[in-house]
mmCIF file of C-alpha atoms in Angstrom:
data_model
loop_
_atom_site.group_PDB
_atom_site.id
_atom_site.type_symbol
_atom_site.label_atom_id
_atom_site.label_comp_id
_atom_site.label_asym_id
_atom_site.label_seq_id
_atom_site.Cartn_x
_atom_site.Cartn_y
_atom_site.Cartn_z
ATOM 1 C CA MET Q 1 57.597 96.936 69.547
ATOM 2 C CA ARG Q 2 54.036 97.473 68.519
ATOM 3 C CA MET Q 3 51.865 94.624 67.279
ATOM 4 C CA ALA Q 4 49.125 94.983 64.723
ATOM 5 C CA LEU Q 5 45.754 94.394 66.316
ATOM 6 C CA ALA Q 6 43.661 91.996 64.257
ATOM 7 C CA VAL Q 7 40.110 92.107 65.548
ATOM 8 C CA ALA Q 8 37.416 89.778 64.252
ATOM 9 C CA THR Q 9 34.260 91.795 64.852
ATOM 10 C CA ALA Q 10 30.960 90.023 65.364
ATOM 11 C CA LEU Q 11 27.768 91.746 66.505
ATOM 12 C CA LEU Q 12 25.641 89.011 67.979
ATOM 13 C CA LEU Q 13 21.970 89.488 68.745
ATOM 14 C CA SER Q 14 20.847 88.755 72.274
ATOM 15 C CA THR Q 15 17.506 88.453 73.957
ATOM 16 C CA GLY Q 16 16.313 90.821 76.650
ATOM 17 C CA CYS Q 17 16.234 90.042 80.331
ATOM 18 C CA THR Q 18 14.138 91.183 83.218
ATOM 19 C CA SER Q 19 15.691 93.530 85.760
ATOM 20 C CA ALA Q 20 14.468 95.564 88.711
ATOM 21 C CA SER Q 21 13.582 98.414 86.355
ATOM 22 C CA GLY Q 22 11.823 96.314 83.738
ATOM 23 C CA THR Q 23 13.198 94.810 80.537
ATOM 24 C CA THR Q 24 16.730 95.769 79.573
ATOM 25 C CA ASP Q 25 17.898 95.135 76.008
ATOM 26 C CA ALA Q 26 21.650 94.606 76.227
ATOM 27 C CA ARG Q 27 22.154 95.626 72.605
ATOM 28 C CA GLN Q 28 20.497 99.002 73.035
ATOM 29 C CA GLU Q 29 22.093 99.760 76.397
ATOM 30 C CA ALA Q 30 25.527 98.929 74.964
ATOM 31 C CA LYS Q 31 24.937 101.547 72.235
ATOM 32 C CA SER Q 32 23.809 104.287 74.639
ATOM 33 C CA PRO Q 33 25.800 107.565 74.610
ATOM 34 C CA ALA Q 34 27.050 106.932 78.157
ATOM 35 C CA ALA Q 35 28.299 103.425 77.352
ATOM 36 C CA THR Q 36 29.807 104.552 74.047
ATOM 37 C CA GLY Q 37 31.712 107.381 75.728
ATOM 38 C CA ALA Q 38 33.019 105.129 78.478
ATOM 39 C CA ARG Q 39 34.010 102.504 75.892
ATOM 40 C CA SER Q 40 36.026 105.039 73.918
ATOM 41 C CA ALA Q 41 37.820 106.353 77.015
ATOM 42 C CA GLY Q 42 38.533 102.861 78.306
ATOM 43 C CA SER Q 43 39.783 101.645 74.928
ATOM 44 C CA LYS Q 44 42.315 104.461 74.717
ATOM 45 C CA GLU Q 45 43.497 103.885 78.271
ATOM 46 C CA THR Q 46 43.811 100.108 77.938
ATOM 47 C CA SER Q 47 45.626 100.341 74.590
ATOM 48 C CA ALA Q 48 48.000 102.990 75.927
ATOM 49 C CA THR Q 49 48.695 100.850 79.008
ATOM 50 C CA ALA Q 50 49.406 97.804 76.821
ATOM 51 C CA ASP Q 51 51.766 99.780 74.571
ATOM 52 C CA ALA Q 52 53.625 101.246 77.546
ATOM 53 C CA PHE Q 53 53.875 97.828 79.227
ATOM 54 C CA ARG Q 54 55.343 96.227 76.099
ATOM 55 C CA HIS Q 55 57.905 99.022 75.879
ATOM 56 C CA ARG Q 56 58.791 98.851 79.581
ATOM 57 C CA ALA Q 57 58.979 95.033 79.806
ATOM 58 C CA SER Q 58 61.667 94.679 77.143
ATOM 59 C CA GLY Q 59 62.485 91.105 78.181
ATOM 60 C CA LEU Q 60 59.087 89.913 76.918
ATOM 61 C CA ILE Q 61 58.808 89.162 73.186
ATOM 62 C CA PRO Q 62 55.315 90.045 71.810
ATOM 63 C CA ALA Q 63 53.595 87.068 70.173
ATOM 64 C CA ARG Q 64 49.860 87.790 69.863
ATOM 65 C CA GLN Q 65 47.128 90.154 71.001
ATOM 66 C CA LEU Q 66 43.401 89.503 71.369
ATOM 67 C CA GLN Q 67 40.558 91.864 72.172
ATOM 68 C CA ARG Q 68 37.111 91.293 73.652
ATOM 69 C CA ASP Q 69 34.258 93.648 74.433
ATOM 70 C CA VAL Q 70 31.205 92.189 76.156
ATOM 71 C CA CYS Q 71 28.184 93.980 77.651
ATOM 72 C CA GLU Q 72 25.955 91.966 79.948
ATOM 73 C CA ALA Q 73 22.601 92.547 81.624
ATOM 74 C CA GLY Q 74 22.514 91.342 85.221
ATOM 75 C CA GLU Q 75 19.984 88.828 86.473
ATOM 76 C CA GLU Q 76 17.684 89.936 89.245
ATOM 77 C CA SER Q 77 17.258 86.394 90.448
ATOM 78 C CA SER Q 78 19.001 83.154 89.499
ATOM 79 C CA PHE Q 79 19.032 79.668 90.927
ATOM 80 C CA ASN Q 80 22.781 79.544 91.464
ATOM 81 C CA HIS Q 81 23.710 82.837 93.085
ATOM 82 C CA GLY Q 82 20.681 85.072 93.508
ATOM 83 C CA ARG Q 83 20.811 88.579 92.119
ATOM 84 C CA ASP Q 84 23.874 89.801 90.225
ATOM 85 C CA THR Q 85 25.777 92.688 91.795
ATOM 86 C CA TYR Q 86 25.117 94.809 88.669
ATOM 87 C CA ARG Q 87 22.074 95.654 86.558
ATOM 88 C CA PHE Q 88 24.188 96.146 83.439
ATOM 89 C CA ARG Q 89 27.944 95.931 82.881
ATOM 90 C CA CYS Q 90 30.395 96.284 79.999
ATOM 91 C CA THR Q 91 33.916 94.876 80.097
ATOM 92 C CA ARG Q 92 36.725 95.172 77.574
ATOM 93 C CA THR Q 93 39.551 92.632 77.774
ATOM 94 C CA LEU Q 94 42.921 92.873 76.064
ATOM 95 C CA ILE Q 95 44.964 89.657 76.156
ATOM 96 C CA LEU Q 96 48.675 89.860 75.356
ATOM 97 C CA TYR Q 97 50.811 86.766 74.737
ATOM 98 C CA PHE Q 98 54.608 86.909 75.012
ATOM 99 C CA GLY Q 99 57.607 84.643 74.785
ATOM 100 C CA ALA Q 100 60.413 85.022 77.331
ATOM 101 C CA ASP Q 101 63.858 83.612 78.098
ATOM 102 C CA GLY Q 102 66.500 84.016 80.786
ATOM 103 C CA ALA Q 103 65.793 83.501 84.478
ATOM 104 C CA ILE Q 104 62.082 83.381 85.286
ATOM 105 C CA GLU Q 105 62.748 85.330 88.500
ATOM 106 C CA ASP Q 106 64.073 88.208 86.373
ATOM 107 C CA ARG Q 107 60.975 88.145 84.164
ATOM 108 C CA ILE Q 108 58.682 88.161 87.232
ATOM 109 C CA ARG Q 109 60.470 91.181 88.698
ATOM 110 C CA GLU Q 110 60.402 92.864 85.303
ATOM 111 C CA MET Q 111 56.643 92.396 84.854
ATOM 112 C CA ASP Q 112 55.956 93.673 88.350
ATOM 113 C CA ALA Q 113 58.162 96.736 87.882
ATOM 114 C CA ALA Q 114 56.692 97.410 84.436
ATOM 115 C CA ILE Q 115 53.036 97.491 85.444
ATOM 116 C CA LYS Q 116 53.756 99.541 88.567
ATOM 117 C CA ASP Q 117 55.786 102.029 86.546
ATOM 118 C CA VAL Q 118 53.200 102.287 83.772
ATOM 119 C CA VAL Q 119 50.240 102.726 86.129
ATOM 120 C CA GLY Q 120 52.181 105.173 88.292
ATOM 121 C CA LYS Q 121 53.030 107.387 85.337
ATOM 122 C CA ARG Q 122 49.466 107.308 83.986
ATOM 123 C CA THR Q 123 47.554 107.726 87.241
ATOM 124 C CA GLY Q 124 50.001 109.111 89.794
ATOM 125 C CA SER Q 125 49.523 106.171 92.150
ATOM 126 C CA LYS Q 126 50.484 102.512 92.403
ATOM 127 C CA PRO Q 127 48.110 99.664 91.523
ATOM 128 C CA ILE Q 128 46.861 97.545 94.405
ATOM 129 C CA THR Q 129 46.697 93.783 94.949
ATOM 130 C CA ASP Q 130 43.883 92.267 97.006
ATOM 131 C CA GLU Q 131 45.435 88.859 97.677
ATOM 132 C CA SER Q 132 48.866 88.369 99.232
ATOM 133 C CA PHE Q 133 49.500 85.228 97.176
ATOM 134 C CA GLU Q 134 49.249 87.273 93.936
ATOM 135 C CA THR Q 135 52.230 89.507 94.747
ATOM 136 C CA VAL Q 136 55.738 89.418 93.314
ATOM 137 C CA GLY Q 137 57.161 88.296 96.671
ATOM 138 C CA GLU Q 138 54.901 85.246 96.836
ATOM 139 C CA ALA Q 139 55.547 84.414 93.176
ATOM 140 C CA LEU Q 140 59.300 84.395 93.756
ATOM 141 C CA LYS Q 141 58.893 82.082 96.771
ATOM 142 C CA TYR Q 142 57.500 79.448 94.412
ATOM 143 C CA TYR Q 143 60.910 79.162 92.780
ATOM 144 C CA ALA Q 144 62.856 78.878 96.047
ATOM 145 C CA SER Q 145 64.389 75.472 96.742
ATOM 146 C CA ASP Q 146 61.715 74.693 99.338
ATOM 147 C CA GLY Q 147 58.809 76.516 97.728
ATOM 148 C CA LYS Q 148 57.752 74.534 94.675
ATOM 149 C CA ASN Q 149 54.820 72.919 96.456
ATOM 150 C CA GLY Q 150 53.187 76.271 97.209
ATOM 151 C CA PRO Q 151 50.343 77.953 95.323
ATOM 152 C CA THR Q 152 50.813 78.376 91.589
ATOM 153 C CA PRO Q 153 52.024 81.971 91.210
ATOM 154 C CA THR Q 154 50.247 84.739 89.356
ATOM 155 C CA LEU Q 155 50.472 88.522 89.573
ATOM 156 C CA THR Q 156 47.314 90.633 89.844
ATOM 157 C CA TYR Q 157 46.886 94.410 90.037
ATOM 158 C CA ARG Q 158 43.932 96.814 90.153
ATOM 159 C CA TRP Q 159 43.677 100.555 89.570
ATOM 160 C CA SER Q 160 41.236 103.200 88.346
ATOM 161 C CA VAL Q 161 41.468 106.393 86.324
ATOM 162 C CA GLY Q 162 40.664 109.816 87.788
ATOM 163 C CA GLY Q 163 38.267 112.523 86.720
ATOM 164 C CA GLY Q 164 35.131 110.729 87.850
ATOM 165 C CA ALA Q 165 35.275 108.108 85.086
ATOM 166 C CA GLN Q 166 33.752 104.704 85.715
ATOM 167 C CA ASN Q 167 36.714 102.839 84.319
ATOM 168 C CA LYS Q 168 38.237 100.295 86.711
ATOM 169 C CA PHE Q 169 41.182 98.314 85.452
ATOM 170 C CA LYS Q 170 42.730 94.975 86.329
ATOM 171 C CA ALA Q 171 45.915 93.325 85.108
ATOM 172 C CA ARG Q 172 46.644 89.628 85.587
ATOM 173 C CA MET Q 173 49.897 87.921 84.599
ATOM 174 C CA ASP Q 174 50.184 84.171 84.098
ATOM 175 C CA TRP Q 175 53.041 82.150 82.675
ATOM 176 C CA GLU Q 176 54.161 78.643 81.799
ATOM 177 C CA ASP Q 177 57.683 77.377 82.427
ATOM 178 C CA PRO Q 178 59.488 74.055 82.991
ATOM 179 C CA VAL Q 179 59.026 74.193 86.787
ATOM 180 C CA LYS Q 180 55.278 74.653 86.466
ATOM 181 C CA ASP Q 181 55.183 71.927 83.815
ATOM 182 C CA ARG Q 182 56.345 69.406 86.407
ATOM 183 C CA GLU Q 183 53.520 70.523 88.677
ATOM 184 C CA ARG Q 184 51.028 69.940 85.819
ATOM 185 C CA PHE Q 185 50.329 73.644 85.652
ATOM 186 C CA LEU Q 186 47.949 74.859 82.987
ATOM 187 C CA MET Q 187 47.798 78.547 82.197
ATOM 188 C CA GLN Q 188 44.306 79.839 82.892
ATOM 189 C CA GLY Q 189 42.119 80.402 79.865
ATOM 190 C CA PRO Q 190 40.602 83.741 78.895
ATOM 191 C CA GLU Q 191 38.317 84.777 81.730
ATOM 192 C CA ASN Q 192 35.369 85.928 79.635
ATOM 193 C CA SER Q 193 33.046 82.933 79.330
ATOM 194 C CA ALA Q 194 30.848 84.732 76.801
ATOM 195 C CA CYS Q 195 33.575 84.115 74.220
ATOM 196 C CA SER Q 196 34.291 80.482 75.010
ATOM 197 C CA THR Q 197 31.898 78.611 72.691
ATOM 198 C CA SER Q 198 33.402 76.845 69.689
ATOM 199 C CA ASN Q 199 30.774 77.978 67.174
ATOM 200 C CA GLY Q 200 31.386 81.701 67.700
ATOM 201 C CA LYS Q 201 28.155 82.358 69.587
ATOM 202 C CA VAL Q 202 27.847 83.802 73.076
ATOM 203 C CA SER Q 203 27.221 81.306 75.860
ATOM 204 C CA THR Q 204 24.495 83.327 77.544
ATOM 205 C CA SER Q 205 21.368 85.002 76.199
ATOM 206 C CA ARG Q 206 21.901 88.211 78.165
ATOM 207 C CA SER Q 207 25.156 89.360 76.500
ATOM 208 C CA ALA Q 208 25.815 91.738 73.619
ATOM 209 C CA VAL Q 209 29.235 91.155 72.047
ATOM 210 C CA GLN Q 210 30.961 93.858 70.028
ATOM 211 C CA GLU Q 211 34.340 92.129 69.626
ATOM 212 C CA CYS Q 212 35.090 88.571 70.621
ATOM 213 C CA GLN Q 213 38.226 86.770 69.483
ATOM 214 C CA THR Q 214 38.866 83.214 70.574
ATOM 215 C CA VAL Q 215 42.157 81.334 70.804
ATOM 216 C CA ASP Q 216 43.310 77.745 71.211
ATOM 217 C CA GLN Q 217 45.448 78.488 74.244
ATOM 218 C CA GLU Q 218 47.241 75.138 74.298
ATOM 219 C CA ALA Q 219 48.273 75.563 70.668
ATOM 220 C CA GLU Q 220 49.233 79.199 71.235
ATOM 221 C CA THR Q 221 51.459 78.510 74.229
ATOM 222 C CA SER Q 222 53.015 75.481 72.505
ATOM 223 C CA ARG Q 223 53.869 77.665 69.513
ATOM 224 C CA ILE Q 224 55.479 80.277 71.766
ATOM 225 C CA ARG Q 225 57.456 77.731 73.768
ATOM 226 C CA ALA Q 226 58.825 76.140 70.627
ATOM 227 C CA ARG Q 227 60.862 79.353 70.371
ATOM 228 C CA HIS Q 228 61.128 80.503 73.989
ATOM 229 C CA ARG Q 229 61.610 78.943 77.406
ATOM 230 C CA TYR Q 230 58.500 80.596 78.837
ATOM 231 C CA ALA Q 231 55.070 81.632 77.602
ATOM 232 C CA VAL Q 232 53.533 84.657 79.328
ATOM 233 C CA LYS Q 233 49.959 85.937 79.201
ATOM 234 C CA VAL Q 234 49.011 89.413 80.383
ATOM 235 C CA THR Q 235 45.281 90.097 80.681
ATOM 236 C CA LEU Q 236 44.179 93.742 80.872
ATOM 237 C CA GLU Q 237 40.536 94.044 81.885
ATOM 238 C CA ASP Q 238 38.573 97.288 81.847
ATOM 239 C CA ASN Q 239 35.185 97.335 83.573
ATOM 240 C CA TYR Q 240 34.297 100.528 81.734
ATOM 241 C CA TYR Q 241 30.547 100.844 82.245
ATOM 242 C CA GLU Q 242 28.288 99.579 85.014
ATOM 243 C CA LEU Q 243 24.772 100.362 86.199
ATOM 244 C CA GLU Q 244 23.521 99.514 89.659
ATOM 245 C CA TRP Q 245 20.099 98.170 90.538
ATOM 246 C CA GLU Q 246 17.500 100.879 91.033
#
């Protein structure tokens, strides 16, 4: 089942920032031919992955889709963490909300199998997981009779496309269910802080936003769970363009 993508587009002006190579205007860099080409390639790949995942994970009922596209100039020096690891970076995020029923263990296995199958068919290799506690095995342990006091489960996967493209992808799966409710679990909000302000403006002066939808996540998950036992969020993140310090 395909969902219509409703994107509220807002081009927000941002101020420049100082980098190792001088002043970088995030708006202009985001419009460069290299960034535009990478954005187009990444958009097609992320959308195709989302469509294939929805088709493969038939036990998940599509509820809503959001899209974000944020380019950000790195700081050469900051009080909190020193220099950013990047001079300039663009990230596109696709957030998919689903409803689900049945046994949560079945849905966990289904999501894991779906993303591995989709990535395998598109890239020829399996996605990788950096942290052992973000694997399907660890997630299932949470629902064992003696495992409910363990870490709150999530599933996380990373992969990249071939052909020398910059695009590096990440998928994260979170969910809410009655067991997690008793542990006062709250599904994590959208990761991109540049989209988090209530007045529609970016929260940092060094970002250029092409598309930035916001959502009341508590209201969204409550709406889904009025119809389904579980609410599931799948976040597909594409770090499609990045420049290193010179």
